[in-house]
Amino acid sequence: MAESKARKTATKAPTKAAAQKPTAKRAAVKQAVEPASKSAVKPASKPAVKPRKPESQLAMVRRARRINRELAELYPYAHPELDFENPFQLLVATVLSAQTTDLRVNQTTPALFARYPTPEDMAAANPEELEEIIRPTGFFRNKAKSLIGLSIALRDEFGGEVPGRLDDLVTLPGVGRKTANVVLGNAFGVPGITVDTHFGRLARRFGWTTEEDPVKVELAVAEIFPKSEWTMLSHRVVFHGRRICHSQKPACGACPIAPLCPAYGEGETDPEKARKLLKYEMGGQPGQRLKPPSDFPGEAAARADAAAHQGQVADLAVGA
């Protein structure tokens, strides 16, 4: 009886050890592929993106120029989104556009230019009155100081005219390379790359540069594209950044140039969800200009928006 029991035990022992062996192996594999704790597991916030092969400089340039061509087809009406009628108005509007929307500037400048139509008029402005008119654009004290300062410089050093040279423009108070390039490209037809927050963000997402400094971004991008393309390239990239390739929630799934973009997948890739993120005329909404070009597809919406704000502009003009 005891011998029979011993044989049973001896028979069961290898079976139990054999059962434990694969279990231990599975545990080792599980430990290798899973985090140490559940708290370390993070839910996927975006779909996996297939890694791209290393890209040569020549391949990047070709891809960049193809992106520019695609954007030209997507935004044939791309233009500066500030309302202006002359170089002085564009210069002032661009200074005001810092840290605010172009729409807000466009709502403010009619009263401003009605009160101060020339550099001579603005140079002689009462600072408090000027501040009150431009208050809606934010940082109004610093902006008023810059506007008066640049107007005095235009009056005293440039005969009341906005200069058409970069070196002259950047000497004006409150005017940097970005503002100077906006004025040169759109008021004087001098090619320039405008590196605002949208352009810099997309230049990095497109893999054109890794630079953060706006001047370094400008110089890097200038090496990729012909000079004749600089101004319109700026408009197209800024348009795309405002309408589709947003800072926080880029609409990757609704982006026509997604196959060319190394950053695809940083935003929403589901087409239906992505379409809901589109802004301005791409999303059936008003653009930023109250007086857009005749071929701008958001013209009707922009005019409706202008009518809605007509009372506000009139109040500002009366207050001035």
XYZ file of C-alpha atoms in Angstrom:
320
model
C 0.000 0.000 0.000
C 2.765 2.396 0.971
C 4.762 1.336 -2.100
C 1.739 1.961 -4.358
C 1.254 5.464 -2.843
C 4.931 6.261 -3.383
C 4.673 5.246 -7.037
C 1.652 7.539 -7.484
C 3.536 10.443 -5.908
C 6.550 9.831 -8.077
C 4.294 9.702 -11.136
C 2.510 12.981 -10.279
C 5.635 14.964 -9.411
C 7.051 15.264 -12.946
C 3.587 16.122 -14.256
C 3.260 19.048 -11.822
C 6.774 20.308 -12.588
C 6.078 20.065 -16.287
C 2.898 22.091 -15.811
C 4.764 24.786 -13.867
C 7.563 25.143 -16.424
C 5.534 26.687 -19.275
C 3.701 28.842 -16.723
C 7.016 30.298 -15.556
C 8.023 30.889 -19.159
C 4.806 32.722 -19.912
C 5.340 34.840 -16.822
C 8.833 35.783 -17.992
C 7.559 36.748 -21.444
C 4.703 38.736 -19.942
C 7.125 40.602 -17.695
C 9.328 41.447 -20.675
C 6.551 42.943 -22.824
C 4.401 44.607 -20.180
C 5.182 47.510 -17.805
C 5.939 46.716 -14.200
C 2.629 48.135 -13.029
C -0.733 49.003 -14.539
C -0.228 52.633 -13.569
C 2.590 52.796 -16.119
C 0.241 51.816 -18.938
C -0.960 54.905 -20.847
C -3.877 54.770 -23.267
C -2.946 55.543 -26.848
C -3.798 59.187 -27.571
C -3.214 58.918 -31.320
C -2.971 56.177 -33.922
C 0.375 54.608 -34.622
C 2.172 56.147 -37.571
C 4.393 54.083 -39.817
C 7.953 55.380 -39.443
C 9.364 57.116 -42.497
C 12.680 56.199 -43.983
C 15.543 58.659 -43.486
C 15.203 61.467 -46.015
C 18.020 63.066 -47.951
C 18.225 66.843 -48.313
C 17.321 66.572 -51.979
C 14.297 64.396 -51.226
C 13.149 66.860 -48.551
C 13.428 69.788 -50.970
C 11.432 67.940 -53.600
C 8.759 67.020 -51.063
C 8.660 70.597 -49.732
C 8.144 72.025 -53.196
C 5.422 69.498 -53.880
C 3.692 70.572 -50.661
C 3.843 74.158 -51.903
C 2.241 73.135 -55.202
C -0.484 71.203 -53.388
C -1.190 74.178 -51.115
C -1.373 76.449 -54.168
C -4.151 74.262 -55.559
C -5.898 74.101 -52.194
C -5.685 77.860 -51.531
C -5.519 79.642 -54.905
C -7.047 82.669 -53.170
C -4.478 82.842 -50.334
C -3.842 86.446 -49.309
C -3.003 88.594 -46.267
C -5.962 88.468 -43.910
C -5.590 92.042 -42.705
C -7.744 94.724 -44.320
C -5.635 97.567 -45.736
C -5.645 100.096 -48.560
C -2.064 101.394 -48.504
C 1.374 100.510 -47.038
C 0.828 102.620 -43.916
C -2.427 100.856 -43.075
C -0.821 97.444 -43.602
C 2.130 98.394 -41.402
C -0.137 99.572 -38.588
C -2.480 96.587 -38.885
C 0.432 94.153 -38.771
C 1.813 95.757 -35.607
C -1.652 95.497 -34.041
C -1.991 91.820 -35.037
C 0.539 90.646 -32.443
C -1.104 88.386 -29.823
C -4.584 88.729 -31.334
C -6.593 87.625 -34.362
C -6.622 89.357 -37.717
C -10.409 89.567 -37.414
C -10.100 91.572 -34.205
C -7.658 93.916 -35.922
C -9.986 94.280 -38.904
C -12.808 95.210 -36.564
C -10.638 97.883 -34.946
C -8.777 99.563 -37.809
C -11.739 101.308 -39.549
C -12.183 103.629 -36.574
C -8.416 103.937 -36.145
C -7.748 105.026 -39.733
C -10.769 107.312 -39.757
C -9.207 109.140 -36.804
C -5.546 108.929 -37.926
C -5.348 108.459 -41.726
C -1.673 109.418 -42.149
C 1.629 108.978 -40.292
C 1.571 112.692 -39.509
C -1.856 112.348 -37.865
C -0.839 109.308 -35.812
C 2.467 110.914 -34.808
C 0.498 113.722 -33.175
C -2.040 111.391 -31.500
C -2.953 111.703 -27.855
C -1.663 108.410 -26.392
C -4.732 107.862 -24.220
C -7.118 108.392 -27.138
C -5.102 106.036 -29.339
C -4.984 103.422 -26.587
C -8.749 103.511 -26.212
C -9.336 102.873 -29.907
C -6.919 99.931 -30.132
C -7.795 98.485 -26.715
C -9.691 95.493 -28.233
C -6.456 94.208 -29.800
C -4.769 93.720 -26.419
C -1.432 95.033 -25.127
C -2.795 98.399 -26.209
C -0.335 100.561 -24.249
C 2.748 98.986 -25.824
C 1.104 98.950 -29.235
C 0.114 102.621 -28.949
C 3.687 103.489 -28.044
C 4.970 101.590 -31.100
C 2.406 103.173 -33.434
C 3.230 106.691 -32.323
C 6.952 105.947 -32.450
C 6.907 104.478 -35.950
C 4.670 107.304 -37.174
C 7.110 109.900 -35.845
C 9.971 108.049 -37.581
C 8.044 107.910 -40.847
C 7.275 111.630 -40.604
C 10.755 112.771 -39.610
C 13.042 110.286 -41.392
C 11.116 109.008 -44.427
C 9.041 111.970 -45.543
C 5.799 110.493 -44.280
C 6.156 107.415 -46.529
C 6.617 103.770 -45.577
C 10.041 102.671 -46.859
C 10.291 99.716 -49.221
C 13.531 98.275 -47.845
C 13.911 95.678 -45.095
C 16.855 97.475 -43.515
C 14.785 100.666 -43.183
C 11.607 99.008 -41.962
C 13.261 97.164 -39.083
C 14.544 100.477 -37.690
C 10.951 101.541 -36.959
C 9.665 101.057 -33.382
C 7.714 97.802 -32.999
C 8.723 96.509 -36.435
C 10.684 93.261 -36.729
C 11.506 91.031 -39.680
C 8.079 89.383 -39.691
C 6.229 92.697 -39.914
C 8.727 94.043 -42.432
C 8.305 90.999 -44.693
C 4.511 91.293 -44.540
C 4.710 94.910 -45.677
C 7.363 94.279 -48.332
C 5.600 91.287 -49.839
C 2.081 92.668 -49.873
C 2.511 96.419 -50.287
C 5.651 96.583 -52.414
C 5.827 93.217 -54.174
C 9.224 92.427 -52.658
C 9.460 88.671 -51.902
C 9.675 87.792 -48.221
C 8.970 84.870 -45.885
C 6.662 85.741 -43.013
C 7.427 83.507 -40.040
C 4.540 83.842 -37.619
C 3.476 81.172 -35.129
C 1.580 79.218 -37.814
C 4.396 79.257 -40.357
C 7.007 78.187 -37.814
C 4.840 75.339 -36.540
C 4.139 73.952 -40.004
C 7.729 74.370 -41.214
C 8.774 72.057 -38.376
C 5.904 69.615 -38.891
C 6.688 69.420 -42.598
C 10.307 68.632 -41.760
C 11.683 71.725 -43.483
C 13.625 72.739 -40.384
C 14.015 71.955 -36.693
C 14.764 75.565 -35.758
C 12.583 77.416 -33.246
C 13.950 80.931 -33.722
C 11.853 82.757 -36.385
C 14.876 84.275 -38.131
C 16.591 80.875 -38.378
C 13.346 79.345 -39.673
C 13.155 82.085 -42.305
C 16.723 81.509 -43.452
C 16.301 77.720 -43.563
C 13.095 77.861 -45.599
C 14.575 80.479 -47.934
C 17.160 77.883 -48.968
C 14.420 75.467 -50.067
C 12.210 77.639 -52.263
C 12.835 80.083 -55.111
C 12.682 83.708 -54.022
C 9.727 84.335 -56.324
C 7.647 81.929 -54.211
C 8.402 83.368 -50.778
C 5.424 85.705 -50.339
C 2.747 83.342 -51.631
C 4.338 80.401 -49.816
C 3.905 82.371 -46.597
C 0.220 82.989 -47.281
C -0.459 79.358 -48.196
C 1.284 77.913 -45.157
C -0.413 80.381 -42.783
C -3.791 79.652 -44.392
C -3.226 75.924 -43.897
C -2.141 76.420 -40.293
C -5.247 78.407 -39.479
C -7.706 76.180 -41.284
C -6.467 72.599 -41.022
C -3.078 72.099 -39.344
C -3.988 73.665 -36.003
C -1.674 73.929 -33.036
C -3.591 71.752 -30.580
C -5.892 69.632 -32.768
C -4.628 69.344 -36.335
C -7.228 67.823 -38.647
C -4.928 65.167 -40.121
C -7.805 63.038 -41.425
C -9.121 65.938 -43.539
C -5.750 67.186 -44.769
C -5.161 66.922 -48.534
C -1.376 66.902 -48.084
C -1.320 64.236 -45.364
C 0.631 61.765 -47.567
C 3.460 64.311 -47.783
C 3.552 65.187 -44.074
C 6.014 63.500 -41.674
C 3.851 64.668 -38.752
C 0.710 62.868 -39.904
C -0.963 61.321 -36.868
C -0.225 64.131 -34.423
C -3.865 65.131 -34.780
C -7.242 63.543 -35.452
C -6.967 60.947 -38.245
C -10.613 59.891 -38.420
C -11.993 61.707 -41.506
C -15.405 62.492 -40.023
C -14.009 63.778 -36.743
C -11.275 65.694 -38.542
C -13.752 67.498 -40.797
C -15.459 68.901 -37.713
C -12.180 70.590 -36.757
C -11.888 72.611 -39.985
C -12.032 76.378 -39.556
C -12.995 79.445 -41.568
C -14.158 78.875 -45.141
C -12.923 75.256 -45.059
C -15.447 74.624 -42.321
C -18.159 76.813 -43.833
C -17.427 79.711 -41.483
C -16.472 83.375 -42.010
C -12.917 84.296 -42.839
C -10.933 86.933 -40.970
C -11.203 89.787 -43.459
C -14.177 92.118 -43.451
C -13.196 93.330 -46.935
C -11.827 90.192 -48.620
C -10.717 89.939 -52.262
C -13.513 89.320 -54.734
C -12.353 85.748 -55.452
C -12.217 84.716 -51.797
C -14.705 81.846 -51.215
C -15.614 83.114 -47.746
C -16.668 86.511 -49.065
C -20.388 86.257 -48.302
C -19.785 85.025 -44.774
C -17.182 87.718 -44.182
C -19.567 90.428 -45.341
C -22.259 89.095 -43.047
C -19.725 89.208 -40.223
C -18.817 92.775 -41.174
C -22.459 93.791 -40.949
C -22.719 92.216 -37.517
C -19.806 94.317 -36.280
C -20.792 97.536 -38.041
C -22.346 98.909 -34.886
C -19.181 98.261 -32.883
C -17.005 100.018 -35.466
C -19.379 102.980 -35.539
C -19.281 103.260 -31.742
C -15.481 103.305 -31.793
C -15.455 106.019 -34.462
C -17.858 108.176 -32.453
C -15.867 107.621 -29.271
C -12.695 108.728 -31.006
